[in-house]
Amino acid sequence: MPGGPVATGGGVGSGAAQNKLAGILMVSFAAFGGILFGYDTGTISGITAMKDWLRLFGKPTDDPAHPTGYAITSAQQSLVTSILSAGTFFGALAGSPLSDYLGRRGGIFVACLVFCLGVAMQTGCHTFAVFVVGRVFAGLGVGIVSTCIPMYLSECSPKWIRGAVVSGYQWAITIGLLLASVINNATQDRDDHSAWRIPTGIQLIWAFVLCLGMFYLPESPRYLIKRGNDVAAAKALGRLTSLPPNDPEVELELADIRAALREEEELGESSYLDCFKRTHNKILLRTLTGIFIQAWQQLTGINFIFYYGTAFFQNSGIKDPFLTSVATNIVNVFMTLPGMWGVERFGRRTLLIWGAAWMCMCEFLVAIIGVTISVQNTAGQKALVALVCLYIAGFASTWGPIAWVVTGEIFPLNVRAKAMSLSVASNWLWNFGIGYATPYLVNTGPGNAGLQVKVFFIWGSTCACCVLFAFFCVPETKGLSLEQIDLLYQNSTPLTAQRYRKELLANDIHIAETTGKGHVHDEKVHHDDKASDEKV
């Protein structure tokens, strides 16, 4: 799924009690941005299948594959679907400097403003060109959100629950996709512009709620300290931990943040080239792992369902493609919950391997059944829908949230921001490419490959490659702190990491930085009495 959450920073409250409900609720609200993100991504599938939208922007056709009597070309379908991802690609790259200059909250406010401009253009337009430009602006806003909100979440969430909070953002994205399919289903039969303008305009409500809520949330303490505003940082951290600003726990946490920032200064400014250097801590491997895990996530074929699912089910003979789209989104929402639990129960690597194997099996079965039955075969069509739902369940509980968890954990401090921006850009770049190419692969007619359901042979093959990638390139990082993950990469390979991870946990080994007069003097291994509170 496009642009899921990226966990960055160290979190807050490493020594605080694990019951600070107020801070958890405040931070969790920021995950509401995922609904805005997911809804905008999911609504286009239904809108481009609505009769009034096709009548306004398309042309009449006698092709029985288009029951509305109107159709747009493959080029138009590719452009209107994929252009959002082009905007998000540049928005994601802009999100990091924007959040550093205006703050995490300020970046979110700007994202909502740009997003609302794009939604307004789409809602009030009468020409295809204006609709496409509106999609670009909406994409810019979504791209900034996909960088700023996960950054805010990970910097403000208590360490002991950071993984669940960041995964909750992914869950909010799936809820947004579900809301989009439900509202599309409710308005599809209207025979005027309101059929598609209602689901498009509703996005303004999500942006307004997000802005209103963020207005009352504190700024990231890490950002405030970076700007030298220690007093405001103490107040913000106090709100997040439900402690007075002068509480020893707050002061200790602020001291840790200052120490981390001093270490960054000692390391100096890094460039994007540093992400591709061969070093003792395997920065090159880690950067390529982040870039390619995002690429393979897109190549599982999941966005084929959420971008073109309605049209695909319609062309496959499904009588109610809109309702089928709702069903697949319900599966997506509820099967993300086991993934949020299983990522700490079974581990990242294990779920990525078995999840890819499960999706591979389901997609090959969809392709095989699809090419052997006719569109009039009701039982066969039901089997296709069931297999697609099983495939989505596999993605939602494994590669959906876990690929982003891995991306947020594996990068060292000195190149973390740049390496993650490369990973997020990779996600949106592949999202754009797949969104643009899919109509040409699936549709029939001159200039198209006409694969239709046979496209699932491609997705099944890429999922087989995902199994190999996860096995050879992704180490198990369950239960480790960010510092321990650095040790893991230095002293093991993805194939031997499980054994070394157990050694780290058994001996409770950490890297401690001792600071004095603003400089990092020494790095040593020690046993941390509060290790359980500092796990990722």
Coordinates of C-alpha atoms in Angstrom, one line a residue:
M1 CA 0.0 0.0 0.0
P2 CA 1.3 3.4 -0.9
G3 CA 3.1 5.5 1.5
G4 CA 2.7 3.8 4.7
P5 CA 4.2 5.0 8.1
V6 CA 7.8 5.5 8.6
A7 CA 9.1 5.3 12.2
T8 CA 11.8 7.8 12.8
G9 CA 13.5 9.3 15.9
G10 CA 13.8 7.8 19.3
G11 CA 10.3 8.2 20.8
V12 CA 9.7 9.7 24.3
G13 CA 9.2 8.4 27.8
S14 CA 11.8 5.6 27.9
G15 CA 11.7 5.7 31.7
A16 CA 8.1 6.6 32.2
A17 CA 5.4 4.2 33.4
Q18 CA 3.7 2.3 30.7
N19 CA 0.2 3.7 31.4
K20 CA 0.4 7.3 30.2
L21 CA -3.1 7.2 28.6
A22 CA -3.3 11.0 27.8
G23 CA -0.1 11.1 25.8
I24 CA -1.0 7.9 24.0
L25 CA -4.4 9.3 23.0
M26 CA -2.9 12.6 21.9
V27 CA -0.3 11.0 19.7
S28 CA -2.8 8.4 18.4
F29 CA -5.0 11.2 17.1
A30 CA -2.3 12.3 14.7
A31 CA -2.8 8.9 13.1
F32 CA -6.1 10.3 11.8
G33 CA -4.0 11.7 9.0
G34 CA -3.9 8.1 7.7
I35 CA -7.7 8.3 7.0
L36 CA -7.1 11.4 4.8
F37 CA -4.3 9.6 3.1
G38 CA -6.2 6.3 2.6
Y39 CA -9.5 7.9 1.5
D40 CA -7.8 10.0 -1.2
T41 CA -5.9 6.9 -2.5
G42 CA -9.0 4.7 -2.5
T43 CA -11.7 7.0 -3.8
I44 CA -10.5 7.2 -7.4
S45 CA -11.2 3.5 -8.1
G46 CA -14.9 4.0 -7.8
I47 CA -15.2 7.5 -9.2
T48 CA -13.6 6.5 -12.5
A49 CA -16.3 3.8 -12.9
M50 CA -19.3 6.1 -12.2
K51 CA -21.6 6.9 -15.2
D52 CA -21.7 10.7 -14.7
W53 CA -18.0 11.0 -14.3
L54 CA -17.4 8.9 -17.5
R55 CA -20.1 10.9 -19.3
L56 CA -18.4 14.2 -18.4
F57 CA -14.8 13.2 -19.1
G58 CA -15.2 10.2 -21.5
K59 CA -16.9 9.3 -24.7
P60 CA -19.9 7.1 -25.6
T61 CA -19.1 3.5 -26.4
D62 CA -21.0 0.3 -27.5
D63 CA -18.4 -1.9 -25.9
P64 CA -20.2 -4.4 -23.6
A65 CA -17.2 -4.3 -21.3
H66 CA -18.4 -0.8 -20.3
P67 CA -22.0 -1.2 -19.0
T68 CA -22.4 2.6 -18.3
G69 CA -22.2 3.3 -22.1
Y70 CA -19.3 5.6 -21.6
A71 CA -15.5 5.1 -21.4
I72 CA -12.2 6.8 -21.1
T73 CA -9.0 5.7 -22.9
S74 CA -6.3 3.7 -21.2
A75 CA -4.1 6.8 -21.4
Q76 CA -6.7 8.9 -19.5
Q77 CA -7.2 6.1 -16.9
S78 CA -3.4 5.8 -16.4
L79 CA -3.0 9.5 -16.0
V80 CA -5.8 10.2 -13.7
T81 CA -4.9 7.3 -11.4
S82 CA -1.1 7.5 -11.4
I83 CA -0.7 11.3 -11.3
L84 CA -1.5 11.4 -7.6
S85 CA 1.6 9.2 -7.0
A86 CA 3.7 11.6 -9.1
G87 CA 2.6 14.4 -6.7
T88 CA 3.2 12.3 -3.6
F89 CA 6.7 11.5 -4.8
F90 CA 7.7 15.2 -4.7
G91 CA 5.6 15.8 -1.7
A92 CA 7.4 13.1 0.2
L93 CA 10.8 14.5 -0.7
A94 CA 9.6 18.0 0.4
G95 CA 8.2 16.8 3.7
S96 CA 11.5 16.4 5.5
P97 CA 12.9 19.9 4.9
L98 CA 9.5 21.4 5.4
S99 CA 9.1 19.7 8.8
D100 CA 12.6 20.9 9.8
Y101 CA 11.8 24.5 8.9
L102 CA 8.2 24.8 10.1
G103 CA 8.1 22.0 12.7
R104 CA 6.2 18.7 12.5
R105 CA 2.9 20.4 13.2
G106 CA 3.6 23.2 10.8
G107 CA 4.4 20.8 8.0
I108 CA 1.1 19.0 8.6
F109 CA -0.8 22.3 8.4
V110 CA 0.8 23.1 5.1
A111 CA 0.1 19.6 3.8
C112 CA -3.6 20.1 4.7
L113 CA -3.7 23.4 2.9
V114 CA -2.2 22.1 -0.3
F115 CA -4.4 19.0 -0.1
C116 CA -7.6 21.1 0.3
L117 CA -6.6 23.2 -2.8
G118 CA -6.3 20.0 -4.8
V119 CA -9.6 18.6 -3.5
A120 CA -11.4 21.9 -4.3
M121 CA -10.1 21.8 -7.9
Q122 CA -11.3 18.3 -8.4
T123 CA -14.7 18.9 -6.8
G124 CA -15.6 22.1 -8.8
C125 CA -14.0 21.2 -12.2
H126 CA -15.7 20.7 -15.5
T127 CA -12.7 19.6 -17.6
F128 CA -10.4 16.6 -17.4
A129 CA -7.3 18.8 -17.3
V130 CA -8.4 20.6 -14.2
F131 CA -9.3 17.4 -12.5
V132 CA -5.8 16.0 -13.2
V133 CA -4.1 19.2 -11.9
G134 CA -6.3 18.9 -8.8
R135 CA -5.0 15.3 -8.3
V136 CA -1.4 16.6 -8.5
F137 CA -2.0 19.2 -5.7
A138 CA -3.8 16.6 -3.6
G139 CA -0.8 14.2 -4.2
L140 CA 1.6 16.9 -3.0
G141 CA -0.4 17.2 0.2
V142 CA -0.6 13.5 0.7
G143 CA 3.1 13.1 0.1
I144 CA 3.9 15.8 2.8
V145 CA 1.5 14.0 5.2
S146 CA 3.2 10.7 4.5
T147 CA 6.5 12.2 5.8
C148 CA 5.4 14.6 8.6
I149 CA 2.8 12.5 10.4
P150 CA 4.9 9.3 10.9
M151 CA 7.8 11.6 11.9
Y152 CA 5.6 13.3 14.5
L153 CA 4.2 9.9 15.7
S154 CA 7.6 8.3 16.2
E155 CA 9.1 11.3 17.9
C156 CA 6.2 11.8 20.3
S157 CA 5.1 8.2 21.1
P158 CA 6.3 6.4 24.2
K159 CA 9.1 4.0 23.2
W160 CA 7.3 1.0 24.6
I161 CA 4.3 1.4 22.4
R162 CA 5.9 3.2 19.4
G163 CA 5.5 0.2 17.1
A164 CA 1.8 -0.1 17.8
V165 CA 1.2 3.6 17.4
V166 CA 3.0 3.8 14.0
S167 CA 1.2 0.6 12.9
G168 CA -2.0 2.3 13.9
Y169 CA -1.3 4.9 11.3
Q170 CA -1.2 2.1 8.7
W171 CA -4.5 0.9 10.1
A172 CA -6.0 4.4 9.7
I173 CA -5.0 4.3 6.0
T174 CA -7.0 1.1 5.6
I175 CA -10.0 2.7 7.3
G176 CA -9.7 5.6 4.9
L177 CA -9.8 3.1 2.0
L178 CA -12.9 1.4 3.4
L179 CA -14.7 4.8 3.9
A180 CA -13.9 5.6 0.3
S181 CA -15.4 2.4 -1.0
V182 CA -18.5 2.7 1.2
I183 CA -19.2 6.3 0.2
N184 CA -18.6 5.5 -3.5
N185 CA -21.1 2.6 -3.2
A186 CA -23.6 5.0 -1.6
T187 CA -23.5 7.6 -4.4
Q188 CA -22.7 5.5 -7.5
D189 CA -26.4 5.4 -8.7
R190 CA -26.9 9.2 -8.7
D191 CA -27.3 10.4 -12.3
D192 CA -25.7 13.8 -11.8
H193 CA -22.4 15.4 -10.8
S194 CA -23.1 14.7 -7.1
A195 CA -22.3 11.1 -7.7
W196 CA -18.6 11.8 -7.8
R197 CA -18.4 15.3 -6.3
I198 CA -19.8 14.1 -2.9
P199 CA -17.1 11.5 -2.3
T200 CA -14.5 13.9 -3.6
G201 CA -15.6 16.9 -1.5
I202 CA -15.9 14.8 1.7
Q203 CA -12.1 14.8 1.8
L204 CA -12.2 18.4 3.0
I205 CA -13.8 17.2 6.2
W206 CA -10.9 14.8 6.9
A207 CA -8.4 17.6 6.4
F208 CA -10.4 20.0 8.7
V209 CA -10.6 17.4 11.5
L210 CA -6.9 16.7 11.2
C211 CA -6.0 20.5 11.3
L212 CA -8.3 21.1 14.2
G213 CA -6.9 18.3 16.3
M214 CA -3.2 19.1 15.5
F215 CA -3.9 22.7 16.7
Y216 CA -4.3 21.3 20.2
L217 CA -1.5 18.8 20.1
P218 CA 2.0 19.7 21.3
E219 CA 5.0 20.1 19.0
S220 CA 7.6 17.4 18.9
P221 CA 10.0 17.9 21.9
R222 CA 12.9 16.7 19.6
Y223 CA 12.1 19.5 17.1
L224 CA 11.9 22.1 19.8
I225 CA 15.2 21.1 21.3
K226 CA 16.8 21.2 17.9
R227 CA 15.5 24.8 17.6
G228 CA 17.0 25.6 21.1
N229 CA 13.6 26.1 22.7
D230 CA 14.2 24.0 25.8
V231 CA 11.3 25.5 27.9
A232 CA 8.7 24.7 25.3
A233 CA 10.2 21.2 24.8
A234 CA 9.9 20.5 28.6
K235 CA 6.2 21.6 28.5
A236 CA 5.5 19.5 25.4
L237 CA 7.2 16.4 26.8
G238 CA 5.3 17.0 30.1
R239 CA 2.0 16.9 28.3
L240 CA 3.0 13.7 26.4
T241 CA 4.1 11.9 29.5
S242 CA 1.5 13.4 31.9
L243 CA 4.3 14.7 34.2
P244 CA 5.2 18.2 35.3
P245 CA 7.8 19.9 33.1
N246 CA 10.4 19.9 35.9
D247 CA 9.9 16.2 36.7
P248 CA 13.2 14.2 36.9
E249 CA 11.9 11.8 34.2
V250 CA 11.2 14.7 31.8
E251 CA 14.6 16.2 32.5
L252 CA 16.2 12.8 31.9
E253 CA 14.4 12.4 28.6
L254 CA 15.3 15.8 27.5
A255 CA 18.9 15.1 28.3
D256 CA 18.8 12.0 26.2
I257 CA 17.4 14.0 23.3
R258 CA 20.1 16.6 23.6
A259 CA 22.8 13.9 23.7
A260 CA 21.4 12.3 20.5
L261 CA 21.5 15.7 18.8
R262 CA 25.1 16.3 19.9
E263 CA 26.0 13.0 18.5
E264 CA 24.4 14.0 15.2
E265 CA 26.5 17.2 15.3
E266 CA 29.7 15.1 16.0
L267 CA 28.9 13.0 13.0
G268 CA 28.5 16.1 10.8
E269 CA 26.3 16.7 7.8
S270 CA 25.8 13.6 5.7
S271 CA 25.0 13.5 2.0
Y272 CA 22.9 11.1 -0.1
L273 CA 26.1 9.5 -1.3
D274 CA 26.9 8.5 2.2
C275 CA 23.8 6.2 2.1
F276 CA 25.6 4.1 -0.6
K277 CA 29.0 3.7 1.0
R278 CA 30.4 0.3 2.1
T279 CA 31.1 0.7 5.8
H280 CA 31.6 -1.5 8.9
N281 CA 27.9 -1.1 9.8
K282 CA 26.7 -2.0 6.3
I283 CA 25.0 1.3 5.4
L284 CA 24.8 0.3 1.7
L285 CA 23.0 -3.0 2.5
R286 CA 20.6 -1.1 4.9
T287 CA 19.8 1.6 2.3
L288 CA 19.2 -0.9 -0.5
T289 CA 17.1 -3.0 1.9
G290 CA 14.9 0.0 2.6
I291 CA 14.6 1.0 -1.1
F292 CA 13.8 -2.5 -2.3
I293 CA 11.4 -3.5 0.4
Q294 CA 9.3 -0.5 -0.6
A295 CA 9.6 -1.5 -4.3
W296 CA 8.6 -5.1 -3.6
Q297 CA 5.7 -4.0 -1.4
Q298 CA 4.3 -2.2 -4.4
L299 CA 5.1 -5.1 -6.7
T300 CA 2.9 -7.5 -4.7
G301 CA 0.0 -6.0 -6.8
I302 CA -2.0 -4.7 -3.9
N303 CA -2.7 -1.3 -5.6
F304 CA -4.1 -3.1 -8.6
I305 CA -7.0 -4.0 -6.3
F306 CA -7.4 -0.6 -4.7
Y307 CA -6.9 1.5 -7.8
Y308 CA -8.6 -0.6 -10.5
G309 CA -10.5 -3.2 -8.4
T310 CA -14.0 -1.8 -9.2
A311 CA -13.3 -1.8 -13.0
F312 CA -11.6 -5.2 -12.8
F313 CA -14.5 -6.9 -11.0
Q314 CA -16.9 -5.2 -13.4
N315 CA -15.1 -6.5 -16.4
S316 CA -14.8 -10.0 -14.8
G317 CA -18.6 -10.4 -14.7
I318 CA -19.1 -9.6 -11.0
K319 CA -22.7 -8.3 -10.8
D320 CA -22.0 -5.7 -8.0
P321 CA -18.3 -4.6 -8.3
F322 CA -18.8 -1.6 -6.0
L323 CA -20.0 -3.9 -3.2
T324 CA -17.2 -6.3 -3.9
S325 CA -14.8 -3.4 -3.5
V326 CA -16.3 -2.6 -0.1
A327 CA -15.8 -6.3 1.0
T328 CA -12.2 -6.3 0.0
N329 CA -11.6 -3.1 2.0
I330 CA -13.3 -4.5 5.1
V331 CA -10.9 -7.5 4.9
N332 CA -8.0 -5.0 4.6
V333 CA -9.1 -3.1 7.7
F334 CA -9.7 -6.0 10.0
M335 CA -6.7 -8.1 8.9
T336 CA -4.3 -5.3 9.7
L337 CA -5.0 -5.8 13.4
P338 CA -3.4 -9.3 13.5
G339 CA -0.4 -7.7 11.8
M340 CA -0.1 -5.1 14.5
W341 CA -0.1 -7.9 17.1
G342 CA 2.0 -10.4 15.2
V343 CA 4.9 -8.1 14.4
E344 CA 6.1 -8.3 18.0
R345 CA 4.8 -11.9 18.5
F346 CA 6.3 -13.7 15.5
G347 CA 8.8 -11.1 14.2
R348 CA 9.3 -9.0 11.1
R349 CA 11.3 -11.5 8.9
T350 CA 9.1 -14.5 9.6
L351 CA 5.8 -12.7 8.7
L352 CA 7.4 -11.1 5.6
I353 CA 8.5 -14.5 4.3
W354 CA 5.2 -16.4 5.0
G355 CA 3.1 -13.5 4.0
A356 CA 4.7 -13.3 0.6
A357 CA 4.4 -17.1 0.1
W358 CA 0.7 -16.9 1.0
M359 CA 0.1 -14.0 -1.5
C360 CA 2.0 -15.9 -4.2
M361 CA -0.3 -18.9 -3.8
C362 CA -3.5 -16.9 -3.8
E363 CA -2.5 -14.8 -6.9
F364 CA -1.5 -17.8 -9.0
L365 CA -4.8 -19.5 -8.1
V366 CA -6.7 -16.3 -9.1
A367 CA -4.9 -16.3 -12.5
I368 CA -5.4 -20.0 -13.1
I369 CA -9.1 -20.0 -12.2
G370 CA -9.6 -16.7 -14.1
V371 CA -8.3 -18.0 -17.4
T372 CA -10.2 -21.4 -17.1
I373 CA -13.8 -20.1 -16.4
S374 CA -16.2 -17.9 -18.2
V375 CA -17.7 -14.6 -16.9
Q376 CA -21.0 -16.4 -16.7
N377 CA -19.7 -19.0 -14.2
T378 CA -21.1 -17.6 -11.0
A379 CA -19.4 -20.1 -8.7
G380 CA -16.0 -19.4 -10.4
Q381 CA -16.5 -15.6 -10.0
K382 CA -17.3 -16.1 -6.3
A383 CA -14.1 -18.2 -5.9
L384 CA -12.1 -15.3 -7.5
V385 CA -13.5 -12.8 -5.0
A386 CA -12.8 -15.2 -2.1
L387 CA -9.2 -15.7 -3.3
V388 CA -8.7 -11.9 -3.7
C389 CA -9.9 -11.4 -0.2
L390 CA -7.5 -14.1 1.1
Y391 CA -4.7 -12.4 -0.8
I392 CA -5.6 -9.0 0.7
A393 CA -5.7 -10.6 4.2
G394 CA -2.2 -11.9 3.7
F395 CA -1.0 -8.4 2.6
A396 CA -2.8 -6.5 5.3
S397 CA -1.3 -8.7 8.1
T398 CA 2.2 -8.8 6.8
W399 CA 3.7 -6.7 4.0
G400 CA 1.3 -3.8 4.6
P401 CA 2.4 -2.6 8.0
I402 CA 5.6 -4.6 8.5
A403 CA 7.5 -3.3 5.5
W404 CA 7.2 0.2 7.0
V405 CA 8.2 -1.0 10.4
V406 CA 11.4 -2.5 9.0
T407 CA 12.1 0.7 7.1
G408 CA 11.9 2.8 10.2
E409 CA 14.2 0.5 12.2
I410 CA 17.2 -0.3 10.1
F411 CA 18.9 3.0 9.3
P412 CA 21.8 4.4 11.4
L413 CA 21.4 7.8 13.0
N414 CA 23.7 9.8 10.7
V415 CA 22.0 8.9 7.4
R416 CA 18.5 8.0 8.8
A417 CA 16.5 11.0 7.4
K418 CA 18.1 10.8 3.9
A419 CA 17.9 7.0 3.7
M420 CA 14.2 7.0 4.7
S421 CA 13.4 9.7 2.2
L422 CA 15.0 7.5 -0.5
S423 CA 12.8 4.6 0.7
V424 CA 9.6 6.6 0.7
A425 CA 10.4 8.0 -2.7
S426 CA 11.0 4.5 -3.9
N427 CA 7.5 3.5 -2.7
W428 CA 5.8 6.4 -4.5
L429 CA 7.9 6.0 -7.6
W430 CA 6.9 2.3 -8.0
N431 CA 3.3 3.3 -7.0
F432 CA 3.3 5.8 -10.0
G433 CA 4.8 3.3 -12.4
I434 CA 2.5 0.5 -11.6
G435 CA -0.6 2.8 -11.5
Y436 CA 0.4 4.1 -15.0
A437 CA 1.2 0.8 -16.6
T438 CA -1.6 -1.3 -15.3
P439 CA -4.4 -0.1 -17.6
Y440 CA -2.2 -0.9 -20.6
L441 CA -1.5 -4.3 -19.2
V442 CA -5.0 -5.2 -18.3
N443 CA -7.3 -3.5 -20.9
T444 CA -8.1 -4.9 -24.3
G445 CA -8.0 -3.0 -27.6
P446 CA -5.3 -1.5 -29.8
G447 CA -2.1 -0.5 -27.9
N448 CA -3.0 -2.7 -24.9
A449 CA -1.6 -6.0 -23.7
G450 CA -5.1 -7.3 -22.9
L451 CA -3.9 -9.5 -20.0
Q452 CA -7.0 -9.0 -17.9
V453 CA -7.0 -11.6 -15.1
K454 CA -3.7 -13.0 -16.4
V455 CA -2.0 -10.0 -14.8
F456 CA -2.1 -12.0 -11.6
F457 CA 0.6 -14.3 -13.0
I458 CA 2.8 -11.3 -12.9
W459 CA 1.8 -10.4 -9.3
G460 CA 2.3 -14.0 -8.2
S461 CA 5.8 -14.1 -9.7
T462 CA 6.8 -10.9 -7.9
C463 CA 5.5 -12.3 -4.6
A464 CA 7.8 -15.3 -5.2
C465 CA 10.6 -12.8 -5.5
C466 CA 9.5 -11.1 -2.2
V467 CA 10.0 -14.5 -0.5
L468 CA 13.6 -14.6 -1.7
F469 CA 14.3 -11.0 -0.8
A470 CA 13.0 -11.3 2.7
F471 CA 14.9 -14.5 3.3
F472 CA 18.3 -13.2 2.1
C473 CA 18.1 -9.4 2.8
V474 CA 16.0 -8.8 5.9
P475 CA 17.4 -9.6 9.4
E476 CA 15.1 -10.3 12.3
T477 CA 14.9 -7.1 14.6
K478 CA 12.1 -8.1 16.9
G479 CA 12.5 -6.8 20.4
L480 CA 15.7 -4.8 19.7
S481 CA 16.4 -1.2 20.4
L482 CA 17.7 1.0 17.6
E483 CA 21.2 0.8 19.0
Q484 CA 21.0 -3.0 19.2
I485 CA 19.9 -3.1 15.6
D486 CA 23.1 -1.2 14.7
L487 CA 25.1 -3.9 16.6
L488 CA 23.1 -6.6 14.8
Y489 CA 24.2 -5.2 11.4
Q490 CA 27.8 -4.8 12.4
N491 CA 28.2 -8.4 13.7
S492 CA 25.9 -10.6 11.6
T493 CA 24.2 -11.1 8.3
P494 CA 20.5 -11.5 7.6
L495 CA 21.0 -15.3 7.5
T496 CA 22.8 -15.3 10.9
A497 CA 21.0 -12.4 12.6
Q498 CA 18.5 -14.6 14.5
R499 CA 21.2 -16.2 16.5
Y500 CA 23.0 -13.0 17.3
R501 CA 19.7 -11.3 18.1
K502 CA 19.0 -13.9 20.8
E503 CA 22.5 -13.3 22.2
L504 CA 21.8 -9.5 22.4
L505 CA 18.5 -10.2 24.2
A506 CA 19.9 -12.9 26.5
N507 CA 22.8 -10.7 27.7
D508 CA 20.7 -7.4 27.5
I509 CA 23.5 -5.7 25.6
H510 CA 23.1 -2.0 24.6
I511 CA 25.4 0.8 23.4
A512 CA 25.6 3.7 25.7
E513 CA 26.9 7.2 24.8
T514 CA 28.4 9.2 27.7
T515 CA 28.5 12.9 27.1
G516 CA 30.5 15.7 28.7
K517 CA 30.7 19.3 27.8
G518 CA 28.7 18.7 24.7
H519 CA 30.9 16.0 23.2
V520 CA 30.6 12.3 22.8
H521 CA 33.5 10.8 24.7
D522 CA 33.1 7.2 24.6
E523 CA 30.9 4.3 23.5
K524 CA 30.6 1.2 25.6
V525 CA 28.5 -1.9 26.1
H526 CA 26.4 -2.2 29.2
H527 CA 23.4 -3.8 30.8
D528 CA 20.4 -1.5 30.9
D529 CA 18.1 -2.0 33.9
K530 CA 15.3 -0.3 32.0
A531 CA 15.7 -2.3 28.8
S532 CA 12.0 -3.4 28.7
D533 CA 11.0 0.3 28.4
E534 CA 13.4 1.0 25.6
K535 CA 12.5 -1.6 23.1
V536 CA 11.4 -0.6 19.7

